[in-house]
């Protein structure tokens, strides 16, 4: 397993036990130096974990977490970012919570979490909907030879709107929306509005749309302009 695991990625203790490794085998691998433990219950080939490798490892072990929010918008190139700054503040979104050890893994890197269960219907466990619903609004992104899951541009914007008044200001959110509109899918936005379970996010979306061509008035009704047609908000 260790020879197959790329550098920069990790496996959790529970995952190793599930793969048939016993406690004695793990201790033996640690003692021989074949693996290291960068955090309690976390094992890797060496200490040099990477953010992309962490995101890939979480998905490999069954987590639904993806790189989302403002981080995803910068990775997609919608928002400007210097290469050295891309992974200094990381937003992870999903139903699952990130492991606690990430908070102290690297003091230079800050991990934020957006709970999709509070934002979108497909993120609510009680809905009983399969994770593939969430995958409609996520994809794979390659960075330095590592592919990891990432929110779509549209989903990332909804995740940013969910952080307004907490980590994001009103004007910053509106400025981001102007940028996102140029690289987004109108029909996908319409589907996300249908999936949204947070009134605050819906209102912010409409508020930020007032000064763009997101909204049009048709016979007294406010509609979302999706380019190829008009659908009622």
PDB file of N, CA, C and O in Angstrom, residues 136-167:
ATOM      1  N   UNK A 136     -22.476  16.492  -9.063  1.00  0.00           N
ATOM      2  CA  UNK A 136     -22.895  17.271 -10.232  1.00  0.00           C
ATOM      3  C   UNK A 136     -22.318  18.682 -10.164  1.00  0.00           C
ATOM      4  O   UNK A 136     -22.177  19.352 -11.190  1.00  0.00           O
ATOM      5  N   UNK A 137     -22.001  19.132  -8.963  1.00  0.00           N
ATOM      6  CA  UNK A 137     -21.503  20.490  -8.770  1.00  0.00           C
ATOM      7  C   UNK A 137     -20.054  20.483  -8.280  1.00  0.00           C
ATOM      8  O   UNK A 137     -19.615  21.384  -7.580  1.00  0.00           O
ATOM      9  N   UNK A 138     -19.316  19.439  -8.643  1.00  0.00           N
ATOM     10  CA  UNK A 138     -17.908  19.347  -8.282  1.00  0.00           C
ATOM     11  C   UNK A 138     -17.172  18.618  -9.397  1.00  0.00           C
ATOM     12  O   UNK A 138     -17.779  17.952 -10.237  1.00  0.00           O
ATOM     13  N   UNK A 139     -15.869  18.750  -9.408  1.00  0.00           N
ATOM     14  CA  UNK A 139     -15.063  18.090 -10.422  1.00  0.00           C
ATOM     15  C   UNK A 139     -13.672  17.829  -9.898  1.00  0.00           C
ATOM     16  O   UNK A 139     -13.414  17.920  -8.691  1.00  0.00           O
ATOM     17  N   UNK A 140     -12.768  17.505 -10.793  1.00  0.00           N
ATOM     18  CA  UNK A 140     -11.380  17.244 -10.432  1.00  0.00           C
ATOM     19  C   UNK A 140     -10.498  18.377 -10.934  1.00  0.00           C
ATOM     20  O   UNK A 140     -10.737  18.941 -12.013  1.00  0.00           O
ATOM     21  N   UNK A 141      -9.500  18.708 -10.143  1.00  0.00           N
ATOM     22  CA  UNK A 141      -8.567  19.772 -10.502  1.00  0.00           C
ATOM     23  C   UNK A 141      -7.153  19.239 -10.330  1.00  0.00           C
ATOM     24  O   UNK A 141      -6.843  18.586  -9.331  1.00  0.00           O
ATOM     25  N   UNK A 142      -6.298  19.484 -11.298  1.00  0.00           N
ATOM     26  CA  UNK A 142      -4.921  19.011 -11.226  1.00  0.00           C
ATOM     27  C   UNK A 142      -3.962  20.098 -10.778  1.00  0.00           C
ATOM     28  O   UNK A 142      -4.030  21.235 -11.249  1.00  0.00           O
ATOM     29  N   UNK A 143      -3.097  19.751  -9.840  1.00  0.00           N
ATOM     30  CA  UNK A 143      -2.112  20.711  -9.349  1.00  0.00           C
ATOM     31  C   UNK A 143      -0.814  19.967  -9.034  1.00  0.00           C
ATOM     32  O   UNK A 143      -0.801  19.073  -8.195  1.00  0.00           O
ATOM     33  N   UNK A 144       0.253  20.300  -9.728  1.00  0.00           N
ATOM     34  CA  UNK A 144       1.563  19.706  -9.503  1.00  0.00           C
ATOM     35  C   UNK A 144       1.493  18.178  -9.550  1.00  0.00           C
ATOM     36  O   UNK A 144       2.089  17.470  -8.726  1.00  0.00           O
ATOM     37  N   UNK A 145       0.759  17.668 -10.526  1.00  0.00           N
ATOM     38  CA  UNK A 145       0.687  16.225 -10.708  1.00  0.00           C
ATOM     39  C   UNK A 145      -0.297  15.504  -9.818  1.00  0.00           C
ATOM     40  O   UNK A 145      -0.385  14.275  -9.866  1.00  0.00           O
ATOM     41  N   UNK A 146      -1.045  16.239  -8.995  1.00  0.00           N
ATOM     42  CA  UNK A 146      -2.022  15.624  -8.091  1.00  0.00           C
ATOM     43  C   UNK A 146      -3.423  16.098  -8.470  1.00  0.00           C
ATOM     44  O   UNK A 146      -3.662  17.292  -8.638  1.00  0.00           O
ATOM     45  N   UNK A 147      -4.347  15.168  -8.612  1.00  0.00           N
ATOM     46  CA  UNK A 147      -5.738  15.504  -8.916  1.00  0.00           C
ATOM     47  C   UNK A 147      -6.554  15.432  -7.637  1.00  0.00           C
ATOM     48  O   UNK A 147      -6.463  14.452  -6.886  1.00  0.00           O
ATOM     49  N   UNK A 148      -7.335  16.484  -7.361  1.00  0.00           N
ATOM     50  CA  UNK A 148      -8.134  16.503  -6.144  1.00  0.00           C
ATOM     51  C   UNK A 148      -9.510  17.081  -6.440  1.00  0.00           C
ATOM     52  O   UNK A 148      -9.703  17.799  -7.426  1.00  0.00           O
ATOM     53  N   UNK A 149     -10.511  16.763  -5.596  1.00  0.00           N
ATOM     54  CA  UNK A 149     -11.880  17.234  -5.842  1.00  0.00           C
ATOM     55  C   UNK A 149     -12.041  18.711  -5.517  1.00  0.00           C
ATOM     56  O   UNK A 149     -11.469  19.212  -4.547  1.00  0.00           O
ATOM     57  N   UNK A 150     -12.837  19.401  -6.337  1.00  0.00           N
ATOM     58  CA  UNK A 150     -13.010  20.841  -6.173  1.00  0.00           C
ATOM     59  C   UNK A 150     -14.436  21.228  -6.545  1.00  0.00           C
ATOM     60  O   UNK A 150     -15.052  20.610  -7.432  1.00  0.00           O
ATOM     61  N   UNK A 151     -14.988  22.221  -5.865  1.00  0.00           N
ATOM     62  CA  UNK A 151     -16.327  22.713  -6.181  1.00  0.00           C
ATOM     63  C   UNK A 151     -16.342  23.363  -7.558  1.00  0.00           C
ATOM     64  O   UNK A 151     -15.347  23.948  -7.995  1.00  0.00           O
ATOM     65  N   UNK A 152     -17.491  23.269  -8.227  1.00  0.00           N
ATOM     66  CA  UNK A 152     -17.668  24.014  -9.472  1.00  0.00           C
ATOM     67  C   UNK A 152     -17.661  25.508  -9.146  1.00  0.00           C
ATOM     68  O   UNK A 152     -17.814  25.913  -7.977  1.00  0.00           O
ATOM     69  N   UNK A 153     -17.485  26.322 -10.166  1.00  0.00           N
ATOM     70  CA  UNK A 153     -17.500  27.778  -9.972  1.00  0.00           C
ATOM     71  C   UNK A 153     -18.795  28.213  -9.298  1.00  0.00           C
ATOM     72  O   UNK A 153     -18.783  29.020  -8.356  1.00  0.00           O
ATOM     73  N   UNK A 154     -19.930  27.662  -9.734  1.00  0.00           N
ATOM     74  CA  UNK A 154     -21.232  28.075  -9.207  1.00  0.00           C
ATOM     75  C   UNK A 154     -21.405  27.654  -7.746  1.00  0.00           C
ATOM     76  O   UNK A 154     -21.844  28.443  -6.908  1.00  0.00           O
ATOM     77  N   UNK A 155     -21.056  26.424  -7.449  1.00  0.00           N
ATOM     78  CA  UNK A 155     -21.166  25.951  -6.061  1.00  0.00           C
ATOM     79  C   UNK A 155     -20.235  26.743  -5.150  1.00  0.00           C
ATOM     80  O   UNK A 155     -20.605  27.100  -4.026  1.00  0.00           O
ATOM     81  N   UNK A 156     -19.032  27.037  -5.636  1.00  0.00           N
ATOM     82  CA  UNK A 156     -18.070  27.795  -4.836  1.00  0.00           C
ATOM     83  C   UNK A 156     -18.623  29.167  -4.468  1.00  0.00           C
ATOM     84  O   UNK A 156     -18.424  29.651  -3.352  1.00  0.00           O
ATOM     85  N   UNK A 157     -19.333  29.807  -5.413  1.00  0.00           N
ATOM     86  CA  UNK A 157     -19.912  31.114  -5.097  1.00  0.00           C
ATOM     87  C   UNK A 157     -20.962  30.982  -3.995  1.00  0.00           C
ATOM     88  O   UNK A 157     -20.995  31.800  -3.077  1.00  0.00           O
ATOM     89  N   UNK A 158     -21.816  29.970  -4.066  1.00  0.00           N
ATOM     90  CA  UNK A 158     -22.807  29.770  -3.008  1.00  0.00           C
ATOM     91  C   UNK A 158     -22.114  29.546  -1.665  1.00  0.00           C
ATOM     92  O   UNK A 158     -22.584  30.016  -0.627  1.00  0.00           O
ATOM     93  N   UNK A 159     -21.003  28.837  -1.676  1.00  0.00           N
ATOM     94  CA  UNK A 159     -20.252  28.609  -0.433  1.00  0.00           C
ATOM     95  C   UNK A 159     -19.683  29.913   0.103  1.00  0.00           C
ATOM     96  O   UNK A 159     -19.662  30.139   1.323  1.00  0.00           O
ATOM     97  N   UNK A 160     -19.225  30.792  -0.794  1.00  0.00           N
ATOM     98  CA  UNK A 160     -18.742  32.119  -0.375  1.00  0.00           C
ATOM     99  C   UNK A 160     -19.888  32.929   0.221  1.00  0.00           C
ATOM    100  O   UNK A 160     -19.737  33.572   1.267  1.00  0.00           O
ATOM    101  N   UNK A 161     -21.057  32.909  -0.430  1.00  0.00           N
ATOM    102  CA  UNK A 161     -22.200  33.670   0.071  1.00  0.00           C
ATOM    103  C   UNK A 161     -22.619  33.177   1.453  1.00  0.00           C
ATOM    104  O   UNK A 161     -23.109  33.953   2.276  1.00  0.00           O
ATOM    105  N   UNK A 162     -22.428  31.908   1.716  1.00  0.00           N
ATOM    106  CA  UNK A 162     -22.749  31.382   3.037  1.00  0.00           C
ATOM    107  C   UNK A 162     -21.824  31.892   4.123  1.00  0.00           C
ATOM    108  O   UNK A 162     -22.125  31.774   5.315  1.00  0.00           O
ATOM    109  N   UNK A 163     -20.688  32.492   3.738  1.00  0.00           N
ATOM    110  CA  UNK A 163     -19.725  33.010   4.706  1.00  0.00           C
ATOM    111  C   UNK A 163     -19.804  34.523   4.887  1.00  0.00           C
ATOM    112  O   UNK A 163     -19.027  35.093   5.641  1.00  0.00           O
ATOM    113  N   UNK A 164     -20.728  35.160   4.169  1.00  0.00           N
ATOM    114  CA  UNK A 164     -20.875  36.616   4.294  1.00  0.00           C
ATOM    115  C   UNK A 164     -21.225  36.974   5.741  1.00  0.00           C
ATOM    116  O   UNK A 164     -22.056  36.311   6.379  1.00  0.00           O
ATOM    117  N   UNK A 165     -20.581  38.021   6.237  1.00  0.00           N
ATOM    118  CA  UNK A 165     -20.668  38.512   7.620  1.00  0.00           C
ATOM    119  C   UNK A 165     -19.847  37.665   8.584  1.00  0.00           C
ATOM    120  O   UNK A 165     -19.734  38.013   9.752  1.00  0.00           O
ATOM    121  N   UNK A 166     -19.275  36.581   8.106  1.00  0.00           N
ATOM    122  CA  UNK A 166     -18.392  35.775   8.949  1.00  0.00           C
ATOM    123  C   UNK A 166     -16.947  35.923   8.481  1.00  0.00           C
ATOM    124  O   UNK A 166     -16.102  36.413   9.214  1.00  0.00           O
ATOM    125  N   UNK A 167     -16.684  35.489   7.242  1.00  0.00           N
ATOM    126  CA  UNK A 167     -15.330  35.602   6.694  1.00  0.00           C
ATOM    127  C   UNK A 167     -15.278  36.483   5.447  1.00  0.00           C
ATOM    128  O   UNK A 167     -14.193  36.796   4.960  1.00  0.00           O
TER     129      UNK A 167
END
